[in-house]
Amino acid sequence: MSHILHRMLSKTYPTAAGGEGMVLRDRDGREHIDASGGAAVSCLGHGHPDVLAAMHAQIDKLAYAHTSFFTTDAAEELADHLIARAPAGMGSVYFCSSGSEAIEACLKLARHYFVEKGETRRVNFISRRQSYHGITLGALSVGGRMKDRAPFEQMLMQGHHISPCYEYRGRRPDETSDEYGLRVADELEAKILELGPETVCAFVAETVVGATLGAVPAAPGYFRRIREICDRHGVLLILDEVMSGMGRTGTLHACEQEGIAPDLMAIAKGLGGGYAPIGAMLASKRIVETVRQGSGVFPHSQTYVGHPLACATALAVQQVIERDDLLANVRRQGARLEQRLRERFGNHHHVGDIRGRGHFWGVEIVADRSTKTPFDPALKLNARIKQAAQERGLLIYPMGGTADGTAGDHVLLAPPFIIDAATVDTIVERLGDALDASLASARPA
């Protein structure tokens, strides 16, 4: 019996014993293609020799120094690297250990910025339903995945939510994609006016919605309108690129494809590629300069901020991605992945939508394709698909509640950036077999 408090207390988990490249191997010797990079984390796959060498070099030099006493070369060099490639206007980095922590830092700096400006009534954060921004209490408060919020609702700060930009289920038959995007973006302005612009601190959104909806990009023009609305009312724009950022969609930052820059941004998963726990907040020069000229203090700190080993690891990951031009491979093999998914599932009776960008794709499963009716949640179809895939040597990231927070199933694919064409084909083949087997097991005898 394990003494670990696992996320599913009734489940017995296999033990991961090793990994090379695209493959994870369990203690019994079974190999699994990591088609989701864990949770869209392992962008370089497993056991990359250059990253391991950088980790060894850093730990031989310095493992840890608290940031109340020192900065380190590792942290400074990573910050320089990130800011040189950051969206326009970004000037500072705050390092932490996870995506949830990065979101917490964004929320607190957004509030602190307005306190420094004397606009102390700005306490409200607006986000979207069917979003996920982390599991800590602040991140849960702004998140829109209601099943995660429910047990802790009375403990959370008040959250304000508008519709997601979810074209498959939200666009009306009489609308174009552009018209739909502008319509749901305008919900933000309506909510700001309802709350009072002088009370709104920030709007928080995933640039491409990750686990909750399954790799859903925004409709054309959506984020440009969002940026305009935020600017008009002096509201900060916080982009959550914890899952979709750092090359996952084919550009280093997903917002590059939207033609906008945020005021604050959270990154994590692909930053360190799973080799060490690390996340970061990127902050605009305007925000940081306001604090610098005011109190000069950001009242937020955690023990492992700027951890030297994590920073050296993340820098090595980012240098390998750039040196080997892996974002070009993301675009190239991402196009192949889209093509193969559409070939295999485009006419499947129970696949309602295929969407995504780069190495970030979602396949939404439905009971009735014509009506988009989801399967009964009691069937736990997403869990069946995950199990069937793992039995076939494939690791994927399915989720339930896609349609409305309760019903709906999708599969998320987020393979490492090193993938080749043959592995893309194998992933789609095994996923197809797993999906069909799961559907057959879900039907009444």
Short mmCIF file of C-alpha atoms in Angstrom, two decimals:
data_model
loop_
_atom_site.label_atom_id
_atom_site.label_comp_id
_atom_site.label_asym_id
_atom_site.label_seq_id
_atom_site.Cartn_x
_atom_site.Cartn_y
_atom_site.Cartn_z
CA MET A 1 0.00 0.00 0.00
CA SER A 2 1.35 3.41 -1.00
CA HIS A 3 1.70 6.13 1.62
CA ILE A 4 1.37 8.77 -1.11
CA LEU A 5 -1.89 10.69 -1.18
CA HIS A 6 -2.57 10.06 -4.87
CA ARG A 7 -5.07 12.15 -6.82
CA MET A 8 -7.35 9.08 -7.16
CA LEU A 9 -7.29 7.27 -3.85
CA SER A 10 -8.88 4.08 -5.19
CA LYS A 11 -6.48 3.67 -8.12
CA THR A 12 -3.23 1.75 -8.27
CA TYR A 13 -0.74 3.50 -10.53
CA PRO A 14 2.03 1.83 -12.51
CA THR A 15 5.52 3.02 -11.62
CA ALA A 16 7.41 5.08 -14.18
CA ALA A 17 10.97 3.82 -14.30
CA GLY A 18 12.66 5.55 -17.22
CA GLY A 19 12.22 7.53 -20.36
CA GLU A 20 14.05 8.35 -23.57
CA GLY A 21 12.81 10.75 -26.22
CA MET A 22 9.11 10.22 -26.95
CA VAL A 23 8.85 7.11 -24.75
CA LEU A 24 8.14 6.52 -21.05
CA ARG A 25 8.84 3.04 -19.66
CA ASP A 26 7.21 1.54 -16.58
CA ARG A 27 8.80 -0.78 -14.03
CA ASP A 28 7.44 -3.82 -15.82
CA GLY A 29 9.21 -2.83 -19.03
CA ARG A 30 6.15 -1.64 -20.96
CA GLU A 31 6.80 1.35 -23.22
CA HIS A 32 4.36 4.20 -23.79
CA ILE A 33 4.46 6.92 -26.43
CA ASP A 34 4.03 10.18 -24.50
CA ALA A 35 1.55 11.84 -26.86
CA SER A 36 0.52 14.47 -24.32
CA GLY A 37 3.88 15.34 -22.80
CA GLY A 38 2.31 14.45 -19.46
CA ALA A 39 0.07 17.52 -19.15
CA ALA A 40 1.60 19.39 -22.11
CA VAL A 41 4.88 19.61 -20.17
CA SER A 42 7.58 17.43 -21.75
CA CYS A 43 8.34 19.56 -24.79
CA LEU A 44 11.80 17.98 -25.30
CA GLY A 45 10.71 14.48 -24.40
CA HIS A 46 12.62 12.52 -21.80
CA GLY A 47 16.31 12.20 -20.96
CA HIS A 48 17.66 14.90 -23.28
CA PRO A 49 21.46 14.77 -22.80
CA ASP A 50 22.06 18.53 -23.13
CA VAL A 51 19.51 19.35 -20.44
CA LEU A 52 20.86 16.67 -18.12
CA ALA A 53 24.38 18.04 -18.61
CA ALA A 54 23.22 21.57 -17.71
CA MET A 55 21.52 20.24 -14.59
CA HIS A 56 24.67 18.41 -13.50
CA ALA A 57 26.79 21.51 -14.11
CA GLN A 58 24.50 23.74 -12.05
CA ILE A 59 24.09 21.37 -9.12
CA ASP A 60 27.87 20.97 -8.95
CA LYS A 61 28.12 24.76 -8.70
CA LEU A 62 25.12 25.83 -6.60
CA ALA A 63 21.82 24.13 -5.83
CA TYR A 64 20.02 26.82 -3.85
CA ALA A 65 20.33 30.39 -2.61
CA HIS A 66 17.43 32.34 -1.09
CA THR A 67 16.45 35.44 -3.07
CA SER A 68 16.28 37.64 0.03
CA PHE A 69 20.08 37.34 0.12
CA PHE A 70 21.26 36.73 -3.45
CA THR A 71 20.49 36.67 -7.12
CA THR A 72 22.22 34.00 -9.25
CA ASP A 73 23.72 33.80 -12.71
CA ALA A 74 21.24 31.06 -13.60
CA ALA A 75 18.21 33.22 -12.79
CA GLU A 76 19.63 36.36 -14.42
CA GLU A 77 20.57 34.53 -17.61
CA LEU A 78 17.17 32.89 -17.93
CA ALA A 79 15.42 36.22 -17.32
CA ASP A 80 17.56 37.90 -20.00
CA HIS A 81 16.75 35.10 -22.45
CA LEU A 82 13.01 35.30 -21.81
CA ILE A 83 12.69 39.09 -21.96
CA ALA A 84 14.69 39.25 -25.21
CA ARG A 85 12.00 37.05 -26.78
CA ALA A 86 8.95 38.26 -24.84
CA PRO A 87 5.86 40.02 -26.20
CA ALA A 88 6.19 43.75 -26.73
CA GLY A 89 6.43 45.84 -23.58
CA MET A 90 7.55 43.09 -21.23
CA GLY A 91 10.47 44.01 -18.98
CA SER A 92 10.65 41.77 -15.92
CA VAL A 93 10.32 38.12 -14.89
CA TYR A 94 9.24 36.64 -11.57
CA PHE A 95 10.21 32.96 -11.21
CA CYS A 96 8.19 30.42 -9.25
CA SER A 97 7.62 26.67 -9.26
CA SER A 98 4.35 26.07 -11.10
CA GLY A 99 1.64 27.51 -13.31
CA SER A 100 -0.72 28.02 -10.39
CA GLU A 101 1.96 30.03 -8.60
CA ALA A 102 2.56 32.10 -11.75
CA ILE A 103 -1.14 32.98 -11.89
CA GLU A 104 -1.13 33.88 -8.19
CA ALA A 105 1.79 36.24 -8.84
CA CYS A 106 -0.08 37.84 -11.76
CA LEU A 107 -3.20 38.42 -9.65
CA LYS A 108 -1.23 39.96 -6.79
CA LEU A 109 0.94 42.18 -8.98
CA ALA A 110 -2.14 43.39 -10.88
CA ARG A 111 -3.80 44.40 -7.62
CA HIS A 112 -0.57 45.89 -6.23
CA TYR A 113 -0.12 47.99 -9.38
CA PHE A 114 -3.46 49.70 -8.81
CA VAL A 115 -2.75 50.14 -5.10
CA GLU A 116 0.47 51.92 -6.08
CA LYS A 117 -1.55 54.14 -8.42
CA GLY A 118 -4.09 54.95 -5.71
CA GLU A 119 -6.91 53.14 -7.55
CA THR A 120 -7.74 50.97 -4.57
CA ARG A 121 -11.32 50.21 -5.63
CA ARG A 122 -10.03 47.94 -8.41
CA VAL A 123 -10.51 44.53 -6.81
CA ASN A 124 -12.54 42.59 -9.40
CA PHE A 125 -11.11 40.00 -11.77
CA ILE A 126 -13.07 38.79 -14.79
CA SER A 127 -12.39 35.51 -16.55
CA ARG A 128 -14.31 33.01 -18.69
CA ARG A 129 -16.48 30.05 -17.90
CA GLN A 130 -14.89 26.70 -18.78
CA SER A 131 -11.42 28.05 -18.08
CA TYR A 132 -8.69 26.71 -15.84
CA HIS A 133 -6.02 28.85 -14.23
CA GLY A 134 -4.70 26.66 -11.44
CA ILE A 135 -5.66 24.81 -8.31
CA THR A 136 -4.57 27.25 -5.56
CA LEU A 137 -7.33 29.33 -3.98
CA GLY A 138 -6.61 32.55 -5.88
CA ALA A 139 -6.31 30.72 -9.19
CA LEU A 140 -9.50 28.78 -8.46
CA SER A 141 -11.26 32.06 -7.72
CA VAL A 142 -10.64 33.43 -11.19
CA GLY A 143 -10.97 30.06 -12.92
CA GLY A 144 -14.15 28.92 -14.57
CA ARG A 145 -14.00 25.15 -14.11
CA MET A 146 -16.93 25.00 -11.75
CA LYS A 147 -16.55 21.40 -10.59
CA ASP A 148 -13.13 22.26 -9.15
CA ARG A 149 -14.47 25.42 -7.51
CA ALA A 150 -17.56 23.85 -5.97
CA PRO A 151 -16.08 22.25 -2.79
CA PHE A 152 -14.23 25.46 -1.92
CA GLU A 153 -16.75 28.05 -3.12
CA GLN A 154 -17.27 29.66 0.28
CA MET A 155 -13.51 30.14 0.68
CA LEU A 156 -12.91 31.81 -2.68
CA MET A 157 -12.82 35.48 -3.52
CA GLN A 158 -15.70 36.48 -5.75
CA GLY A 159 -15.11 35.65 -9.39
CA HIS A 160 -16.85 37.16 -12.40
CA HIS A 161 -17.21 35.14 -15.57
CA ILE A 162 -18.20 35.70 -19.19
CA SER A 163 -18.67 33.20 -22.00
CA PRO A 164 -15.73 31.27 -23.40
CA CYS A 165 -14.78 31.79 -27.03
CA TYR A 166 -15.82 28.24 -27.94
CA GLU A 167 -16.88 28.35 -31.56
CA TYR A 168 -17.95 24.71 -31.91
CA ARG A 169 -20.71 25.14 -29.32
CA GLY A 170 -21.18 28.90 -29.16
CA ARG A 171 -21.34 30.23 -32.71
CA ARG A 172 -24.85 30.75 -34.10
CA PRO A 173 -25.71 29.48 -37.61
CA ASP A 174 -26.23 33.07 -38.82
CA GLU A 175 -22.77 34.23 -37.65
CA THR A 176 -19.37 34.17 -39.27
CA SER A 177 -16.36 33.25 -37.15
CA ASP A 178 -15.36 36.91 -36.98
CA GLU A 179 -18.84 38.02 -35.93
CA TYR A 180 -18.98 35.36 -33.25
CA GLY A 181 -15.58 36.33 -31.86
CA LEU A 182 -16.52 39.99 -31.59
CA ARG A 183 -19.88 39.17 -29.99
CA VAL A 184 -18.40 37.14 -27.16
CA ALA A 185 -15.51 39.59 -26.73
CA ASP A 186 -18.05 42.36 -26.21
CA GLU A 187 -19.36 40.46 -23.18
CA LEU A 188 -16.22 41.68 -21.43
CA GLU A 189 -17.18 45.31 -21.89
CA ALA A 190 -20.71 44.61 -20.69
CA LYS A 191 -19.34 42.93 -17.55
CA ILE A 192 -16.90 45.79 -16.90
CA LEU A 193 -19.72 48.32 -17.16
CA GLU A 194 -21.93 46.19 -14.93
CA LEU A 195 -19.29 46.04 -12.20
CA GLY A 196 -18.11 49.62 -12.73
CA PRO A 197 -14.84 50.20 -14.63
CA GLU A 198 -13.26 51.78 -11.56
CA THR A 199 -13.63 48.44 -9.70
CA VAL A 200 -12.14 46.10 -12.32
CA CYS A 201 -8.52 45.06 -11.98
CA ALA A 202 -7.90 42.61 -14.83
CA PHE A 203 -9.28 40.17 -17.37
CA VAL A 204 -7.70 36.71 -17.25
CA ALA A 205 -7.79 34.33 -20.21
CA GLU A 206 -6.00 31.32 -21.67
CA THR A 207 -4.77 32.32 -25.11
CA VAL A 208 -5.67 28.82 -26.32
CA VAL A 209 -7.94 27.05 -23.82
CA GLY A 210 -6.22 23.92 -22.59
CA ALA A 211 -7.40 21.01 -20.50
CA THR A 212 -10.94 22.19 -19.74
CA LEU A 213 -12.11 22.56 -23.35
CA GLY A 214 -9.39 20.74 -25.24
CA ALA A 215 -7.12 23.05 -27.27
CA VAL A 216 -9.70 25.65 -28.29
CA PRO A 217 -8.23 28.69 -30.10
CA ALA A 218 -10.08 32.00 -30.11
CA ALA A 219 -12.09 33.11 -33.12
CA PRO A 220 -10.42 35.64 -35.45
CA GLY A 221 -10.32 39.15 -34.01
CA TYR A 222 -11.41 38.07 -30.52
CA PHE A 223 -8.25 39.00 -28.66
CA ARG A 224 -7.71 42.22 -30.58
CA ARG A 225 -11.17 43.35 -29.44
CA ILE A 226 -10.39 42.16 -25.89
CA ARG A 227 -7.19 44.23 -25.90
CA GLU A 228 -9.12 47.31 -27.09
CA ILE A 229 -11.75 46.91 -24.36
CA CYS A 230 -9.14 46.51 -21.63
CA ASP A 231 -7.27 49.60 -22.82
CA ARG A 232 -10.46 51.65 -23.03
CA HIS A 233 -11.29 50.98 -19.38
CA GLY A 234 -7.78 50.86 -17.91
CA VAL A 235 -8.14 47.15 -17.16
CA LEU A 236 -5.07 44.90 -17.25
CA LEU A 237 -4.94 41.90 -19.58
CA ILE A 238 -3.47 38.76 -18.01
CA LEU A 239 -2.82 35.93 -20.46
CA ASP A 240 -2.47 32.41 -19.11
CA GLU A 241 -0.04 30.59 -21.38
CA VAL A 242 0.92 27.99 -18.81
CA MET A 243 -0.19 25.20 -21.14
CA SER A 244 -0.37 26.86 -24.58
CA GLY A 245 2.82 28.90 -24.41
CA MET A 246 6.58 28.42 -24.85
CA GLY A 247 6.28 27.00 -28.37
CA ARG A 248 3.34 24.66 -27.92
CA THR A 249 1.25 26.30 -30.67
CA GLY A 250 4.12 26.84 -33.12
CA THR A 251 5.30 30.27 -31.96
CA LEU A 252 7.14 30.88 -28.71
CA HIS A 253 4.13 32.72 -27.29
CA ALA A 254 0.61 31.85 -28.45
CA CYS A 255 -0.41 35.53 -28.34
CA GLU A 256 1.96 36.23 -31.25
CA GLN A 257 -0.65 34.59 -33.47
CA GLU A 258 -3.31 36.95 -32.12
CA GLY A 259 -1.32 40.11 -32.85
CA ILE A 260 -1.48 41.38 -29.25
CA ALA A 261 0.66 41.63 -26.13
CA PRO A 262 -0.66 41.27 -22.56
CA ASP A 263 0.21 43.32 -19.51
CA LEU A 264 1.03 40.22 -17.48
CA MET A 265 1.59 36.65 -18.63
CA ALA A 266 1.90 33.31 -16.84
CA ILE A 267 4.12 30.58 -18.30
CA ALA A 268 5.24 27.25 -16.90
CA LYS A 269 4.95 23.75 -18.38
CA GLY A 270 7.04 24.08 -21.53
CA LEU A 271 9.42 26.49 -19.82
CA GLY A 272 11.34 23.73 -18.08
CA GLY A 273 9.95 20.81 -20.04
CA GLY A 274 9.37 18.76 -16.89
CA TYR A 275 13.07 18.49 -16.06
CA ALA A 276 12.61 20.76 -13.03
CA PRO A 277 9.57 22.47 -11.49
CA ILE A 278 9.48 26.05 -12.76
CA GLY A 279 6.96 28.70 -13.77
CA ALA A 280 7.19 32.41 -14.34
CA MET A 281 5.26 35.66 -14.54
CA LEU A 282 6.26 38.09 -17.28
CA ALA A 283 5.40 41.69 -16.37
CA SER A 284 5.24 44.81 -18.51
CA LYS A 285 7.72 47.63 -18.03
CA ARG A 286 4.81 50.00 -17.31
CA ILE A 287 3.61 47.97 -14.34
CA VAL A 288 7.03 47.37 -12.85
CA GLU A 289 8.05 51.01 -13.28
CA THR A 290 4.92 52.15 -11.43
CA VAL A 291 5.90 49.93 -8.49
CA ARG A 292 9.52 51.05 -8.69
CA GLN A 293 8.53 54.70 -8.47
CA GLY A 294 6.07 53.97 -5.66
CA SER A 295 6.85 51.67 -2.76
CA GLY A 296 9.57 49.85 -4.66
CA VAL A 297 8.33 46.56 -3.21
CA PHE A 298 6.36 43.63 -4.63
CA PRO A 299 4.90 42.07 -1.46
CA HIS A 300 4.93 38.48 -2.64
CA SER A 301 7.53 35.75 -2.13
CA GLN A 302 7.95 32.01 -1.92
CA THR A 303 10.83 29.85 -0.75
CA TYR A 304 11.85 28.51 -4.14
CA VAL A 305 11.55 31.73 -6.18
CA GLY A 306 14.37 31.83 -8.72
CA HIS A 307 15.68 28.38 -7.77
CA PRO A 308 19.11 28.15 -9.47
CA LEU A 309 18.80 24.52 -10.55
CA ALA A 310 15.34 25.09 -12.01
CA CYS A 311 16.46 28.24 -13.82
CA ALA A 312 19.57 26.61 -15.29
CA THR A 313 17.43 23.69 -16.43
CA ALA A 314 14.84 25.91 -18.08
CA LEU A 315 17.53 27.93 -19.85
CA ALA A 316 19.01 24.72 -21.26
CA VAL A 317 15.57 23.60 -22.46
CA GLN A 318 14.94 26.92 -24.19
CA GLN A 319 18.41 26.97 -25.75
CA VAL A 320 17.95 23.49 -27.21
CA ILE A 321 14.56 24.46 -28.66
CA GLU A 322 16.09 27.51 -30.31
CA ARG A 323 19.34 25.86 -31.43
CA ASP A 324 17.58 22.91 -33.04
CA ASP A 325 14.81 25.07 -34.56
CA LEU A 326 12.21 22.86 -32.91
CA LEU A 327 9.40 25.37 -33.37
CA ALA A 328 9.72 24.75 -37.11
CA ASN A 329 9.23 21.06 -36.34
CA VAL A 330 6.19 21.92 -34.23
CA ARG A 331 4.67 23.71 -37.20
CA ARG A 332 5.63 20.98 -39.66
CA GLN A 333 4.61 17.94 -37.61
CA GLY A 334 1.65 19.85 -36.16
CA ALA A 335 0.31 20.21 -39.71
CA ARG A 336 0.80 16.47 -40.21
CA LEU A 337 -0.93 15.71 -36.91
CA GLU A 338 -3.91 17.83 -37.95
CA GLN A 339 -4.06 16.12 -41.33
CA ARG A 340 -3.90 12.62 -39.85
CA LEU A 341 -6.51 13.44 -37.19
CA ARG A 342 -8.89 14.74 -39.84
CA GLU A 343 -8.29 11.72 -42.05
CA ARG A 344 -8.94 9.29 -39.20
CA PHE A 345 -11.72 11.11 -37.35
CA GLY A 346 -13.17 13.66 -39.78
CA ASN A 347 -16.12 11.39 -40.63
CA HIS A 348 -16.25 9.47 -37.37
CA HIS A 349 -19.82 9.17 -36.06
CA HIS A 350 -18.76 10.19 -32.56
CA VAL A 351 -16.21 12.93 -33.23
CA GLY A 352 -17.82 16.35 -33.22
CA ASP A 353 -14.82 18.64 -33.54
CA ILE A 354 -11.07 18.61 -34.16
CA ARG A 355 -9.31 21.85 -33.21
CA GLY A 356 -5.94 23.21 -32.18
CA ARG A 357 -2.63 24.66 -33.31
CA GLY A 358 0.92 23.34 -33.57
CA HIS A 359 1.42 20.51 -31.10
CA PHE A 360 -1.79 21.27 -29.23
CA TRP A 361 -4.87 19.42 -30.52
CA GLY A 362 -8.24 18.46 -29.11
CA VAL A 363 -10.72 15.86 -30.34
CA GLU A 364 -14.23 16.31 -28.94
CA ILE A 365 -16.31 13.16 -28.58
CA VAL A 366 -20.12 13.30 -28.94
CA ALA A 367 -22.98 10.83 -28.75
CA ASP A 368 -24.76 12.46 -31.70
CA ARG A 369 -22.71 14.33 -34.25
CA SER A 370 -25.65 16.13 -35.85
CA THR A 371 -26.96 17.59 -32.57
CA LYS A 372 -23.57 17.78 -30.76
CA THR A 373 -25.17 15.94 -27.84
CA PRO A 374 -22.50 14.69 -25.42
CA PHE A 375 -22.38 11.24 -23.90
CA ASP A 376 -23.87 10.63 -20.46
CA PRO A 377 -21.20 11.67 -17.94
CA ALA A 378 -21.98 8.52 -15.94
CA LEU A 379 -20.24 6.50 -18.66
CA LYS A 380 -16.93 8.24 -17.81
CA LEU A 381 -15.98 7.90 -21.45
CA ASN A 382 -12.89 10.09 -21.14
CA ALA A 383 -11.49 7.77 -18.45
CA ARG A 384 -12.25 4.73 -20.61
CA ILE A 385 -10.38 6.28 -23.53
CA LYS A 386 -7.38 7.09 -21.34
CA GLN A 387 -7.22 3.53 -20.03
CA ALA A 388 -7.68 1.97 -23.47
CA ALA A 389 -4.94 4.18 -24.89
CA GLN A 390 -2.50 3.33 -22.09
CA GLU A 391 -3.17 -0.37 -22.65
CA ARG A 392 -2.05 0.23 -26.25
CA GLY A 393 1.14 2.01 -25.23
CA LEU A 394 -0.18 5.55 -25.70
CA LEU A 395 -0.36 8.35 -23.13
CA ILE A 396 -3.03 11.00 -23.83
CA TYR A 397 -4.79 13.65 -21.75
CA PRO A 398 -8.59 13.24 -21.82
CA MET A 399 -11.04 15.33 -19.81
CA GLY A 400 -14.74 15.36 -19.01
CA GLY A 401 -17.18 18.25 -18.64
CA THR A 402 -16.19 19.72 -22.00
CA ALA A 403 -19.63 20.89 -23.09
CA ASP A 404 -20.96 22.52 -19.94
CA GLY A 405 -18.73 21.62 -17.01
CA THR A 406 -20.52 18.34 -16.38
CA ALA A 407 -21.21 16.60 -19.69
CA GLY A 408 -18.88 16.23 -22.65
CA ASP A 409 -15.62 14.43 -23.36
CA HIS A 410 -12.47 15.32 -25.26
CA VAL A 411 -8.94 14.05 -25.78
CA LEU A 412 -6.00 16.47 -25.64
CA LEU A 413 -2.82 15.73 -27.58
CA ALA A 414 0.36 17.70 -26.84
CA PRO A 415 3.35 15.68 -28.06
CA PRO A 416 6.97 16.71 -27.50
CA PHE A 417 8.50 19.07 -30.05
CA ILE A 418 10.97 16.36 -31.17
CA ILE A 419 8.31 14.13 -32.72
CA ASP A 420 8.75 12.68 -36.21
CA ALA A 421 6.20 11.80 -38.90
CA ALA A 422 6.19 8.07 -38.18
CA THR A 423 5.38 8.67 -34.51
CA VAL A 424 2.58 11.06 -35.46
CA ASP A 425 1.05 8.28 -37.55
CA THR A 426 1.40 5.75 -34.74
CA ILE A 427 -0.25 8.12 -32.24
CA VAL A 428 -3.30 8.64 -34.44
CA GLU A 429 -3.58 4.92 -35.21
CA ARG A 430 -3.47 3.94 -31.53
CA LEU A 431 -5.84 6.74 -30.55
CA GLY A 432 -8.35 5.56 -33.15
CA ASP A 433 -8.18 2.00 -31.83
CA ALA A 434 -8.53 3.20 -28.23
CA LEU A 435 -11.51 5.42 -29.04
CA ASP A 436 -13.36 2.68 -30.91
CA ALA A 437 -12.69 0.16 -28.16
CA SER A 438 -13.93 2.60 -25.51
CA LEU A 439 -17.09 3.38 -27.44
CA ALA A 440 -17.80 -0.32 -27.85
CA SER A 441 -17.36 -0.94 -24.12
CA ALA A 442 -19.67 1.99 -23.29
CA ARG A 443 -22.59 0.64 -25.33
CA PRO A 444 -25.21 -1.48 -23.57
CA ALA A 445 -24.73 -5.24 -24.04
#
